[in-house]
PDB file of C-alpha atoms in Angstrom:
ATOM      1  CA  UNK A   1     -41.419   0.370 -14.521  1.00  0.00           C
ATOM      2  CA  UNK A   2     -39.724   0.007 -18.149  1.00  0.00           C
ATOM      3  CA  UNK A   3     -36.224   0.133 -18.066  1.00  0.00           C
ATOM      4  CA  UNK A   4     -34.151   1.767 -20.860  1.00  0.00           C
ATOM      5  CA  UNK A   5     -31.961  -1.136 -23.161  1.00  0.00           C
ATOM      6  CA  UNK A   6     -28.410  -0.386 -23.752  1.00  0.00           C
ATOM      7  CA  UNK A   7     -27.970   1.657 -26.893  1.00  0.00           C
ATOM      8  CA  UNK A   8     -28.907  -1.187 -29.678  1.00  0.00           C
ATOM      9  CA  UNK A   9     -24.754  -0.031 -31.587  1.00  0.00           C
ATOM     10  CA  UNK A  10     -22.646  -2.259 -30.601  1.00  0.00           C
ATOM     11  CA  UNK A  11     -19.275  -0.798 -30.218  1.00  0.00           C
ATOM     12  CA  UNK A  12     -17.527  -4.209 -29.149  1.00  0.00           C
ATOM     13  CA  UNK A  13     -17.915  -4.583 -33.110  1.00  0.00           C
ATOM     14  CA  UNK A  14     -14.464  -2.455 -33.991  1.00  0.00           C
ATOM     15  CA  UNK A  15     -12.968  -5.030 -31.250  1.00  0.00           C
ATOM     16  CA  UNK A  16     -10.508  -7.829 -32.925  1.00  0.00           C
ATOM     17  CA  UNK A  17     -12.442 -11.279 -32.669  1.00  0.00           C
ATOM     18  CA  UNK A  18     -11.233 -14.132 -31.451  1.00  0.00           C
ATOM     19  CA  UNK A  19     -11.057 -16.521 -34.456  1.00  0.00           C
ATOM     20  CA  UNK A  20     -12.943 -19.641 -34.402  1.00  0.00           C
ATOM     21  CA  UNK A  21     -10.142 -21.775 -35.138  1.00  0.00           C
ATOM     22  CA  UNK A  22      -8.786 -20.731 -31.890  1.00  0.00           C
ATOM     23  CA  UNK A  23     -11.678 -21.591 -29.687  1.00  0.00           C
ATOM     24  CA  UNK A  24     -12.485 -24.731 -31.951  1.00  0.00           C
ATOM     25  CA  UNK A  25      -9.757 -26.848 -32.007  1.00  0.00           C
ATOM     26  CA  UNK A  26      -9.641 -30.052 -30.389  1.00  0.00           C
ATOM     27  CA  UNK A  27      -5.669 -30.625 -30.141  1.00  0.00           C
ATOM     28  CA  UNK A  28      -3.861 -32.469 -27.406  1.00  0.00           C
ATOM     29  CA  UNK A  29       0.230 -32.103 -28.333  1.00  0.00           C
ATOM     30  CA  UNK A  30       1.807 -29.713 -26.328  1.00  0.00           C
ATOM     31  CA  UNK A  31       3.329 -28.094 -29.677  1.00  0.00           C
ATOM     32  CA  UNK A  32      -0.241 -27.719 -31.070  1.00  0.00           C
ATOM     33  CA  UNK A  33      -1.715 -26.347 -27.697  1.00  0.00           C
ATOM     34  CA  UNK A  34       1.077 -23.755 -27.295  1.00  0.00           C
ATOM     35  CA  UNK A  35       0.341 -22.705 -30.812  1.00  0.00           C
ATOM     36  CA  UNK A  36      -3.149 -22.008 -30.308  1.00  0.00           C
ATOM     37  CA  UNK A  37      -2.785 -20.069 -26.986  1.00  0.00           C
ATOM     38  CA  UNK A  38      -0.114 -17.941 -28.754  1.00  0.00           C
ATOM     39  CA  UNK A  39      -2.917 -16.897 -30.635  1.00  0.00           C
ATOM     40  CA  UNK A  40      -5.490 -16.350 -28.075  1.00  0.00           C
ATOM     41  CA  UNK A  41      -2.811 -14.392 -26.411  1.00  0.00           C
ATOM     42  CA  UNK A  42      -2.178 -12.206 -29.299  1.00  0.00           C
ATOM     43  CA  UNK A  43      -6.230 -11.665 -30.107  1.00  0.00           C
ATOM     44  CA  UNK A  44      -6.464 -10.533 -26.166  1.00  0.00           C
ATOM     45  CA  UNK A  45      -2.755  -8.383 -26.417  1.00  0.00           C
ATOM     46  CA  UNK A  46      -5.019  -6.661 -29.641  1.00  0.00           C
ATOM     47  CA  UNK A  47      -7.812  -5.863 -27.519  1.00  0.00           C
ATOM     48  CA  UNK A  48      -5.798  -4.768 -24.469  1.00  0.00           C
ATOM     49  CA  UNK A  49      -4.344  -2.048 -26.731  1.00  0.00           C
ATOM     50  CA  UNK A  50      -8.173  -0.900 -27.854  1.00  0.00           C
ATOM     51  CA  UNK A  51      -9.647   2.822 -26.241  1.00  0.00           C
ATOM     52  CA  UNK A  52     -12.765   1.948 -26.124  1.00  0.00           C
ATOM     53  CA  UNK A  53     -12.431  -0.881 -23.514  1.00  0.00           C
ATOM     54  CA  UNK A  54     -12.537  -0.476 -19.930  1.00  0.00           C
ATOM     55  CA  UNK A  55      -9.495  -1.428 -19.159  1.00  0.00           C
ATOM     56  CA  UNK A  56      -9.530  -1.349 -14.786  1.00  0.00           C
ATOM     57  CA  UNK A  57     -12.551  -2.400 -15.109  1.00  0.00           C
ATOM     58  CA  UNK A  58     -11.815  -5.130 -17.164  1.00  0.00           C
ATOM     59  CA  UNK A  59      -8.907  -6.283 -14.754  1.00  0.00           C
ATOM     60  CA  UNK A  60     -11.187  -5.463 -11.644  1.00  0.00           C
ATOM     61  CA  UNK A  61     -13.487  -8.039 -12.851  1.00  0.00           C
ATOM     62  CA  UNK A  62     -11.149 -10.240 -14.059  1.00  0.00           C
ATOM     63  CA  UNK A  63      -9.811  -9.919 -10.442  1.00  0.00           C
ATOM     64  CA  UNK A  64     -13.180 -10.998  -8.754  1.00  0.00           C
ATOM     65  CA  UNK A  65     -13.074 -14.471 -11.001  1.00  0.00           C
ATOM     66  CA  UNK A  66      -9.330 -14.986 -10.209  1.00  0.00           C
ATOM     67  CA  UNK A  67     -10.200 -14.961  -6.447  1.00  0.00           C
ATOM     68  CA  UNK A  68     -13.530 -16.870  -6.463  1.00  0.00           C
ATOM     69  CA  UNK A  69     -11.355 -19.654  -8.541  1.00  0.00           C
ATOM     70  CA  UNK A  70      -8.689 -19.671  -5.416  1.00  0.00           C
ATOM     71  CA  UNK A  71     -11.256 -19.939  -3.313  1.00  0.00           C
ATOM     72  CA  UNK A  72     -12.734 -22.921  -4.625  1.00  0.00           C
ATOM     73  CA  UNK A  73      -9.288 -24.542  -5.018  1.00  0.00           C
ATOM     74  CA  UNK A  74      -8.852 -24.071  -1.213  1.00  0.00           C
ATOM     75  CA  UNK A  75     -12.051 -25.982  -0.511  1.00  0.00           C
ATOM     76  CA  UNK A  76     -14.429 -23.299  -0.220  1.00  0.00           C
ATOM     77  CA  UNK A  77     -17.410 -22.066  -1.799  1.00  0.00           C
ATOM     78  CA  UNK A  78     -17.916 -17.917  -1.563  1.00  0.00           C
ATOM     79  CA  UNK A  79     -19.506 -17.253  -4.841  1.00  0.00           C
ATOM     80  CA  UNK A  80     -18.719 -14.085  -6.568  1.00  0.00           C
ATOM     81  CA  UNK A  81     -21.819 -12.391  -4.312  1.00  0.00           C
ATOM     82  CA  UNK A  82     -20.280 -13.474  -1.153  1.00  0.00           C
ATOM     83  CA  UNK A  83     -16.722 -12.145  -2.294  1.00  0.00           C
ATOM     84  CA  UNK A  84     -18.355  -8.582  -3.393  1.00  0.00           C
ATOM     85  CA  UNK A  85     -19.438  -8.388   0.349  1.00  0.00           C
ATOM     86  CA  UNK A  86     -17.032  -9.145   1.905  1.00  0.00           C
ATOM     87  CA  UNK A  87     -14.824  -6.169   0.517  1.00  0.00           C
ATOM     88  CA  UNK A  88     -17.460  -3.593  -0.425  1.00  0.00           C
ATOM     89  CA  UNK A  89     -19.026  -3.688   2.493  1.00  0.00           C
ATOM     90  CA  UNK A  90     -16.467  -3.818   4.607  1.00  0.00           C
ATOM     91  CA  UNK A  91     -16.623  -1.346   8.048  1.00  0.00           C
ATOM     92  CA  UNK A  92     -13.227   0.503   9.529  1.00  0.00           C
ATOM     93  CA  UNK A  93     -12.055  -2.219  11.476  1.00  0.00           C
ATOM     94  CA  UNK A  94     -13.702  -5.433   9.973  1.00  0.00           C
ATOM     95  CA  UNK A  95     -11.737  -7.898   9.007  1.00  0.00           C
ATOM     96  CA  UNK A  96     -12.627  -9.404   5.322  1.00  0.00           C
ATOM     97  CA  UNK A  97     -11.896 -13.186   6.449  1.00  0.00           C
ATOM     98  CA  UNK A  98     -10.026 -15.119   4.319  1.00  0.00           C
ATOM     99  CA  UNK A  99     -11.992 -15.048   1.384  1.00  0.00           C
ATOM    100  CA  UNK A 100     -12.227 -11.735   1.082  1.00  0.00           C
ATOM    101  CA  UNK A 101      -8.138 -11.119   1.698  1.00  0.00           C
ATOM    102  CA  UNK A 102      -8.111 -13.734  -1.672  1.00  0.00           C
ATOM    103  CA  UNK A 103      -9.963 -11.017  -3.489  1.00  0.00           C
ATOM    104  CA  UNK A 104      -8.449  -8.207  -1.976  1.00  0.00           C
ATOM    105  CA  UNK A 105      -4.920  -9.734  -2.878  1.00  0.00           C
ATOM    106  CA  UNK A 106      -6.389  -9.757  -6.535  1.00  0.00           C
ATOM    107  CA  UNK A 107      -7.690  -6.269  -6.836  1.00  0.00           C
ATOM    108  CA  UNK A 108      -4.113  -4.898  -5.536  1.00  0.00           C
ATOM    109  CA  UNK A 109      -2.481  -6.855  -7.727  1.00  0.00           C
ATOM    110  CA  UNK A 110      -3.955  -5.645 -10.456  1.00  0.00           C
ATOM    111  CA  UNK A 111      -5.189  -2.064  -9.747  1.00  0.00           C
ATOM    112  CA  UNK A 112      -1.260  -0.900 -10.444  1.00  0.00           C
ATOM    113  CA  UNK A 113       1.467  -1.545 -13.239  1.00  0.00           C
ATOM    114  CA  UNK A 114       3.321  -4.724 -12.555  1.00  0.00           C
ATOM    115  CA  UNK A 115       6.495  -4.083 -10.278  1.00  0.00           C
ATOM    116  CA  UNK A 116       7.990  -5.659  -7.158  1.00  0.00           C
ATOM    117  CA  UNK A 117       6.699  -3.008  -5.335  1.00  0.00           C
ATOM    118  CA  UNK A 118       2.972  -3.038  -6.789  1.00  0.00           C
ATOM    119  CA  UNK A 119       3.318  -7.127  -6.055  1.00  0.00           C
ATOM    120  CA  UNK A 120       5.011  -6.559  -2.588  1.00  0.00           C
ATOM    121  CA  UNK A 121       1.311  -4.460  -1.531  1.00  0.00           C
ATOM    122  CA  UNK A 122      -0.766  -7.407  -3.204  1.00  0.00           C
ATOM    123  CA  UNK A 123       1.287 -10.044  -1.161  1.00  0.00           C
ATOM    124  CA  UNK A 124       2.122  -8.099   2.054  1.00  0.00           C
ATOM    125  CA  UNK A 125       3.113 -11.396   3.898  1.00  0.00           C
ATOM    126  CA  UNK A 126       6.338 -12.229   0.744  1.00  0.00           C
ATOM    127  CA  UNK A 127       9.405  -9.832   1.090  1.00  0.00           C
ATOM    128  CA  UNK A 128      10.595  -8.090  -2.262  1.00  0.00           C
ATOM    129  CA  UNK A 129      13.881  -9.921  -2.519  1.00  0.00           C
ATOM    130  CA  UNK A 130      11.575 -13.362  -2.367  1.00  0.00           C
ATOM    131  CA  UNK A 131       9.336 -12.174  -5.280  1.00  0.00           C
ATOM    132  CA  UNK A 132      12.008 -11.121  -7.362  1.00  0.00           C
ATOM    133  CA  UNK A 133      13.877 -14.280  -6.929  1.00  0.00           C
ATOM    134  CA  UNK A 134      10.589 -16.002  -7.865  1.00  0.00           C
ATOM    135  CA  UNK A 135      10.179 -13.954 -11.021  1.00  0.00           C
ATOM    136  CA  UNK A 136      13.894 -14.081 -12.291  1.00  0.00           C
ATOM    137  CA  UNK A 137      13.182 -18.247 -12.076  1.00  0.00           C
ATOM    138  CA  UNK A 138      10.918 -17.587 -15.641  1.00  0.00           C
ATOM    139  CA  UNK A 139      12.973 -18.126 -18.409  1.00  0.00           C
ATOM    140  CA  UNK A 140      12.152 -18.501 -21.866  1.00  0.00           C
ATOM    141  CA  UNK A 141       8.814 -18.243 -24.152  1.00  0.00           C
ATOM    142  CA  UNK A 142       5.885 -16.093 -22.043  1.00  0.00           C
ATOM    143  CA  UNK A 143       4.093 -19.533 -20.817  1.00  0.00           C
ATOM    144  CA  UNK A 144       6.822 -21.564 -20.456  1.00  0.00           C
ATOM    145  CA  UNK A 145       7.788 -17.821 -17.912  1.00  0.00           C
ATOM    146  CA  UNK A 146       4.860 -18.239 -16.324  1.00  0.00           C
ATOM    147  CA  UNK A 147       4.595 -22.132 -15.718  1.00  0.00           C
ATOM    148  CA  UNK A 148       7.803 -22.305 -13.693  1.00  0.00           C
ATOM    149  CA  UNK A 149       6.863 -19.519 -11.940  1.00  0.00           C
ATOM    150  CA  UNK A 150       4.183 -21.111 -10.545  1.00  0.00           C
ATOM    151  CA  UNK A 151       5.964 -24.738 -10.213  1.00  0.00           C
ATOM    152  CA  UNK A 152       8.880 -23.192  -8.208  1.00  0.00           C
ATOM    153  CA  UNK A 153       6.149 -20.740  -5.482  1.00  0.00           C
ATOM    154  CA  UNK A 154       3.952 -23.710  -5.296  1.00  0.00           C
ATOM    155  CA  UNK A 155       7.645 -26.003  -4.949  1.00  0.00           C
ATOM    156  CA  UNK A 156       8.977 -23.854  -1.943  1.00  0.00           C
ATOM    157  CA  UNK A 157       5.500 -22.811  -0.556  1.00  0.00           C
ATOM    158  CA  UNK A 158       3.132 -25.979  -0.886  1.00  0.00           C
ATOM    159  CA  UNK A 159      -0.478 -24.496  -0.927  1.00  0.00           C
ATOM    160  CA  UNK A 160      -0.079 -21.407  -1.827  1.00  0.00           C
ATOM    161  CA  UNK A 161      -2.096 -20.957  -4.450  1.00  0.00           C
ATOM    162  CA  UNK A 162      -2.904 -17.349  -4.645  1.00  0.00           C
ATOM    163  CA  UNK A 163       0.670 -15.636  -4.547  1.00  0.00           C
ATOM    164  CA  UNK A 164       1.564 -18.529  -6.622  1.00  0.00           C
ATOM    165  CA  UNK A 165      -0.905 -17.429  -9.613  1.00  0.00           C
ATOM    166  CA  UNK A 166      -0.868 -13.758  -8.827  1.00  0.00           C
ATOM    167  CA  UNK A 167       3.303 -13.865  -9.888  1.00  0.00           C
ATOM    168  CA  UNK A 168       2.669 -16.670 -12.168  1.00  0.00           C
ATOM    169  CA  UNK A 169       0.287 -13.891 -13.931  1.00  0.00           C
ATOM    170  CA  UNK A 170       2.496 -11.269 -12.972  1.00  0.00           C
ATOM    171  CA  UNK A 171       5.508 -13.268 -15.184  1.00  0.00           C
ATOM    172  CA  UNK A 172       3.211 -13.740 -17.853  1.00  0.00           C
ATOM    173  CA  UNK A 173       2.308  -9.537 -18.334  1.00  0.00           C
ATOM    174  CA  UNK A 174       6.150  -8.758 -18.239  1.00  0.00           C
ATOM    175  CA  UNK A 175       6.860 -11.556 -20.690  1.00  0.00           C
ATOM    176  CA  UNK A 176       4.390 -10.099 -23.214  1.00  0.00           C
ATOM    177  CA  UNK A 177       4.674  -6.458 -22.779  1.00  0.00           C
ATOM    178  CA  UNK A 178       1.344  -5.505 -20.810  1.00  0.00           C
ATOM    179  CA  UNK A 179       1.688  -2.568 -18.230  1.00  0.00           C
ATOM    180  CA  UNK A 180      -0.804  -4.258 -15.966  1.00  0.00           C
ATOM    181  CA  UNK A 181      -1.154  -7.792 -14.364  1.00  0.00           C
ATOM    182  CA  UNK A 182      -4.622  -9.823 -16.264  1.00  0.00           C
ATOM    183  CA  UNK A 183      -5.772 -12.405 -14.072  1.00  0.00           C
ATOM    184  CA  UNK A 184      -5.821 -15.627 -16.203  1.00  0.00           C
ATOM    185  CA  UNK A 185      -4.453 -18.631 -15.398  1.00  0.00           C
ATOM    186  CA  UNK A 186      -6.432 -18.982 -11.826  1.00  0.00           C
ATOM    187  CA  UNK A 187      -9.708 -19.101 -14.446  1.00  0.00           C
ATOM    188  CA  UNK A 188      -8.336 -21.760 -16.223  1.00  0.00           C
ATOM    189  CA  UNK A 189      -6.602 -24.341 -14.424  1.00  0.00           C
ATOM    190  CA  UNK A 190      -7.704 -27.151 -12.629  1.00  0.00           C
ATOM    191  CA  UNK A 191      -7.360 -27.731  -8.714  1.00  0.00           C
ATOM    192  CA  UNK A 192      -5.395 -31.258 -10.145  1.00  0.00           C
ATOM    193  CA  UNK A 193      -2.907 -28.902 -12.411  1.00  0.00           C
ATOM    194  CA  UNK A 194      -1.429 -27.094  -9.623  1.00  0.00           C
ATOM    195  CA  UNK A 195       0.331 -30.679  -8.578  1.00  0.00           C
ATOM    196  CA  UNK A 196       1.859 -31.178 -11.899  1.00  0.00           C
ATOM    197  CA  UNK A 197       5.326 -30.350 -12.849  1.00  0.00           C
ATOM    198  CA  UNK A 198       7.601 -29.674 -15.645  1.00  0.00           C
ATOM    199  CA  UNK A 199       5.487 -30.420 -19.782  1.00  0.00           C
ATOM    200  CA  UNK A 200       2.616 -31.463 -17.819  1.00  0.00           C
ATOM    201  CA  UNK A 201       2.198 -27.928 -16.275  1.00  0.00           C
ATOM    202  CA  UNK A 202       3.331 -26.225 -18.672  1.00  0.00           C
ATOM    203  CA  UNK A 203       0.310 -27.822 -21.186  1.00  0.00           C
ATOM    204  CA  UNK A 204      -2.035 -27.216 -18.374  1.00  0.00           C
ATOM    205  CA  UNK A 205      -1.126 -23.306 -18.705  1.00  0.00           C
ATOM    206  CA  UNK A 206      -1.362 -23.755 -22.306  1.00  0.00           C
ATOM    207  CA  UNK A 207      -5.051 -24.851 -22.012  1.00  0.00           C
ATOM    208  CA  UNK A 208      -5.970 -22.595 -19.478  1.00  0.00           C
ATOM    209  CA  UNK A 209      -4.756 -19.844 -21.224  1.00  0.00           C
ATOM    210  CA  UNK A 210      -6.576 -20.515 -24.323  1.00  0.00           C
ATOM    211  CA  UNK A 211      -9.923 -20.752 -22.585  1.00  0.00           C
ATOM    212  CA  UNK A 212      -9.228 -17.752 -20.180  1.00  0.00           C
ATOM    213  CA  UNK A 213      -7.959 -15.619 -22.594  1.00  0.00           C
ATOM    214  CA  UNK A 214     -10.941 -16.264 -24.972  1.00  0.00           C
ATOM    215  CA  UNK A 215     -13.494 -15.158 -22.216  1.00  0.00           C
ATOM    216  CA  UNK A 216     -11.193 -12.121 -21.400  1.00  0.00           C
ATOM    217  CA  UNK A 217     -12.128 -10.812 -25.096  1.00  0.00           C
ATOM    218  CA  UNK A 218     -16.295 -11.850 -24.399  1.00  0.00           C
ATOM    219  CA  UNK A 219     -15.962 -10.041 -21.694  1.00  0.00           C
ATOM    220  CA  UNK A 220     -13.658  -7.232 -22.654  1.00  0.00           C
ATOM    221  CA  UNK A 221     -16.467  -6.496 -25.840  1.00  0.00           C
ATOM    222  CA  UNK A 222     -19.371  -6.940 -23.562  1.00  0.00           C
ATOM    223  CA  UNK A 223     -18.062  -4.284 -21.305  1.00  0.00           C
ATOM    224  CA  UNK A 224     -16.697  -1.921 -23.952  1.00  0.00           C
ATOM    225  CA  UNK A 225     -20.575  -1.744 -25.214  1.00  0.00           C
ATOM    226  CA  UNK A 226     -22.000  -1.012 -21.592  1.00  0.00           C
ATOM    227  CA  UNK A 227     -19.154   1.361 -20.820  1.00  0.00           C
ATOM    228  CA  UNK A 228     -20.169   2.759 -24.180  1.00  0.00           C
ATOM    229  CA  UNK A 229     -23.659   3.594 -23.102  1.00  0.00           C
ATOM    230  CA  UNK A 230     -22.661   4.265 -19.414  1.00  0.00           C
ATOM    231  CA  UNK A 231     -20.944   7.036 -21.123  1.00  0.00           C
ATOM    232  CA  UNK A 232     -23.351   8.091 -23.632  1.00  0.00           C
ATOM    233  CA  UNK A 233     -26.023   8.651 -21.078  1.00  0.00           C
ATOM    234  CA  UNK A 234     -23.729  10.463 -18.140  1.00  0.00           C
ATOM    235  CA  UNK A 235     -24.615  14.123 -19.748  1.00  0.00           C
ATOM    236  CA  UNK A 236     -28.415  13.402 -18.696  1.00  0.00           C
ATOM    237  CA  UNK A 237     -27.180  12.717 -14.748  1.00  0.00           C
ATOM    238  CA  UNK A 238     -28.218  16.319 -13.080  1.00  0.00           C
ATOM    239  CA  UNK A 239     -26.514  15.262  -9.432  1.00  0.00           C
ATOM    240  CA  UNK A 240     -23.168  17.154  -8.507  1.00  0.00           C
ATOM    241  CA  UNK A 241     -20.424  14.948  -7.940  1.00  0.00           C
ATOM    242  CA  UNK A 242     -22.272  12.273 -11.163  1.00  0.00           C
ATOM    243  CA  UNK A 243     -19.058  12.733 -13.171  1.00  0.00           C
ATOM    244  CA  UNK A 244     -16.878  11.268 -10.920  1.00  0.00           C
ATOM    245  CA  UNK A 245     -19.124   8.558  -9.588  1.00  0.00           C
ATOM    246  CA  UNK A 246     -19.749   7.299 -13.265  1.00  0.00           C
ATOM    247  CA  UNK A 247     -15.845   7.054 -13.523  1.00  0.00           C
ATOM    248  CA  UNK A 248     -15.669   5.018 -10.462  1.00  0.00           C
ATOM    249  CA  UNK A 249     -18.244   2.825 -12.156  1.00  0.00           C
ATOM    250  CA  UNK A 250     -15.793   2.945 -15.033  1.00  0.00           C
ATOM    251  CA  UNK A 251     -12.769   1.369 -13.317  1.00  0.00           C
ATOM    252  CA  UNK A 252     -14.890  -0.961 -10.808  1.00  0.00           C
ATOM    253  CA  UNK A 253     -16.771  -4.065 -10.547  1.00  0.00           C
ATOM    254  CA  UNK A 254     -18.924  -2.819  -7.782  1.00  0.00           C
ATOM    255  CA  UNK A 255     -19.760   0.101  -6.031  1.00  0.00           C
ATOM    256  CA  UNK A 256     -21.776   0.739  -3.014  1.00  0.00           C
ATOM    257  CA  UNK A 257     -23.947   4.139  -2.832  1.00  0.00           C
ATOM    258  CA  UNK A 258     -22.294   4.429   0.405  1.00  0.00           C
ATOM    259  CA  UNK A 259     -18.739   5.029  -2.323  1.00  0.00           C
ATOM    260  CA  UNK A 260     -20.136   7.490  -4.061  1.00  0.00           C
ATOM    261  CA  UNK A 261     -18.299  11.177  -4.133  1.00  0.00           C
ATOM    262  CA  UNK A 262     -22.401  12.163  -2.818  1.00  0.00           C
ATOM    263  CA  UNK A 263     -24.684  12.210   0.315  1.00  0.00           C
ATOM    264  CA  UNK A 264     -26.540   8.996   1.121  1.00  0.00           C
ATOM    265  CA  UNK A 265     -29.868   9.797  -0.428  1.00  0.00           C
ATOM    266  CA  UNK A 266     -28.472  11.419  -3.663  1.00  0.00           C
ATOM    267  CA  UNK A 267     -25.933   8.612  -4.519  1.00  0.00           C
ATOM    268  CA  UNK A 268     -28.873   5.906  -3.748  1.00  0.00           C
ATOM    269  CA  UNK A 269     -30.875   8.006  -6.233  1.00  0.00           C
ATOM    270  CA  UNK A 270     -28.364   8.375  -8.626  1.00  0.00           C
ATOM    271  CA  UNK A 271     -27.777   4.752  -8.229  1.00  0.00           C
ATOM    272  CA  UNK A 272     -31.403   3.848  -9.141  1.00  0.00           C
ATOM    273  CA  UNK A 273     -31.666   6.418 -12.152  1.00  0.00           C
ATOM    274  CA  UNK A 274     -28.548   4.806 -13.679  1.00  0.00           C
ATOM    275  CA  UNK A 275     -30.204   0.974 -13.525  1.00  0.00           C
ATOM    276  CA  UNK A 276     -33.438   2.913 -14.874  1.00  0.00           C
ATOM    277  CA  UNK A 277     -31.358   3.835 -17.906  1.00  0.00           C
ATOM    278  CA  UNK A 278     -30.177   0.761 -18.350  1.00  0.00           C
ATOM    279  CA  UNK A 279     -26.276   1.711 -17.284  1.00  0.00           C
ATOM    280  CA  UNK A 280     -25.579   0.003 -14.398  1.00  0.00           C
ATOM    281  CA  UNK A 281     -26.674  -3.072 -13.018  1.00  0.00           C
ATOM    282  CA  UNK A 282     -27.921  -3.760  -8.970  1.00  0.00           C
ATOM    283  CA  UNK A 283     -25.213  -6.833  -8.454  1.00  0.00           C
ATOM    284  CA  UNK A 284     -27.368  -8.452  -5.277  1.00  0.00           C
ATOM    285  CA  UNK A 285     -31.032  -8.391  -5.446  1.00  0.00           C
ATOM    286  CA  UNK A 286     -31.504  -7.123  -1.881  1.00  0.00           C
ATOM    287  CA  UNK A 287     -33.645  -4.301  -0.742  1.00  0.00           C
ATOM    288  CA  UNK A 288     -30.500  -3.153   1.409  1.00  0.00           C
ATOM    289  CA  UNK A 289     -26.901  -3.188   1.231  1.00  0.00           C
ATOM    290  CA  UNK A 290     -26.629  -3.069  -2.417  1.00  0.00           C
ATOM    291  CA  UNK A 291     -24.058  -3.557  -4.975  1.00  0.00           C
ATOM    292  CA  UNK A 292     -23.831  -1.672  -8.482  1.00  0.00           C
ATOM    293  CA  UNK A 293     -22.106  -2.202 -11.477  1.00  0.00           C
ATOM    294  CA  UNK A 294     -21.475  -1.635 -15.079  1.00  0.00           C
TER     295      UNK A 294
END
């Protein structure tokens, strides 16, 4: 069988680039590395503000690396395939293990715009009046916000890691203006980082920042181009019910046929004439129990 190729115009083109200088420098001052994430910040704030990209399904991906970070920084090893499964394929009354309540804890965090209340459903095991406390602590530039944000949760609750990045990330958005929460700093840092304290932290942020932020504009272009052709092919989908499963491919990483606003048969078929077309990807290589996304 030949599949179709996404539509050869790149629309990720009209997307700001991230400037080489950015992504190039080899600095190690705290002044210079603050400088250059400012940047990186601002090239990502540009893009964030762009139409034509995704943007849930930007942060719903975004999500799915925050969590399989944690995960690893807890000492396990659920890949971003194991993660998938354990939320999207989840029965009434299954549990999702803890893994899957990592990623879980990601996608609510980031599936509303950032509030104590929108945090309060992402963490349901903190109290309001405890996250707001934690928030107020930020003071000063965003990164510098965000840094003691995530000394003083980590401080107070040792091994923490996920609440502890989730408001750290949370600080960050309401420092620089963005509606939503975008999962960065779990991407970045090191398991080591989250034990340092005060300038040493707060360059650690810096850094991971710069490299997160970077592959949150690859990735925003690269999905702006498939959502592009998602989009552009939708008016050939005959099924009733296709509109509104190609917007839930819109705003998701993953979606099982079992989702899908059809009966079983027609959403598997629709499923398999959207990866013939080249607009949606099967996410697990089985013959059952599959995964699809954008």
């Amino acid at each position: 069988m030949t599949h179709a190729q996404p539509d050869p115009t790149d629309y990720s083109d009209t997307l700001p680039r991230m400037p080489a200088w950015v992504t190039s420098a080899r600095v190690e001052t705290l002044e210079d590395v603050a400088f250059l994430s400012g940047a990186a910040l601002n090239n990502l704030h540009l893009v964030l503000g762009r139409e034509l990209v995704p943007q849930a399904l930007l942060r719903d991906r975004l999500a799915l690396r925050a969590a399989e970070a944690c995960v690893a920084f807890s000492g396990r090893f659920e890949r971003a395939s194991l993660l998938r499964d354990a939320v999207h394929l989840l029965r009434p009354g299954d549990l999702p293990g803890p893994a899957g309540e990592t990623y879980l804890a990601w996608r609510r965090a980031v599936e509303r715009p950032v509030s104590i209340k929108a945090l309060c459903r992402a963490l349901p095991d903190l109290q309001a009046e405890r996250i707001a406390c934690w928030l107020d602590t930020g003071q000063g530039a965003p990164v510098r916000r965000a840094a003691m944000v995530l000394e003083m949760v980590l401080t107070e609750t040792p091994r923490q890691e996920v609440p502890a990045l989730i408001l750290a990330d949370a600080a960050l958005a309401q420092a620089v203006g963005w509606d939503h929460l975008i999962p960065l700093l779990a991407t970045g840092l090191k398991r080591a980082d989250l034990r340092k304290h005060g300038d040493d932290l707060r360059l650690a942020c810096h850094r991971a920042l710069l490299s997160s932020a970077a592959e949150a504009v690859r990735l925003a272009a690269d999905l702006a181009r498939r959502a592009a052709h998602l989009k552009a092919v939708a008016p050939k989908l005959r099924a009733k019910g296709a509109g509104e499963a190609v917007e839930m491919f819109l705003t998701r990483d993953a979606v099982a046929p079992s989702a899908l606003p059809l009966p079983d048969r027609a959403a598997r078929r629709l499923c398999d004439r959207l990866v013939d077309l080249g607009a949606v990807r099967e996410l697990t290589g089985r013959d059952t129990f599959r995964l699809y996304g954008v």
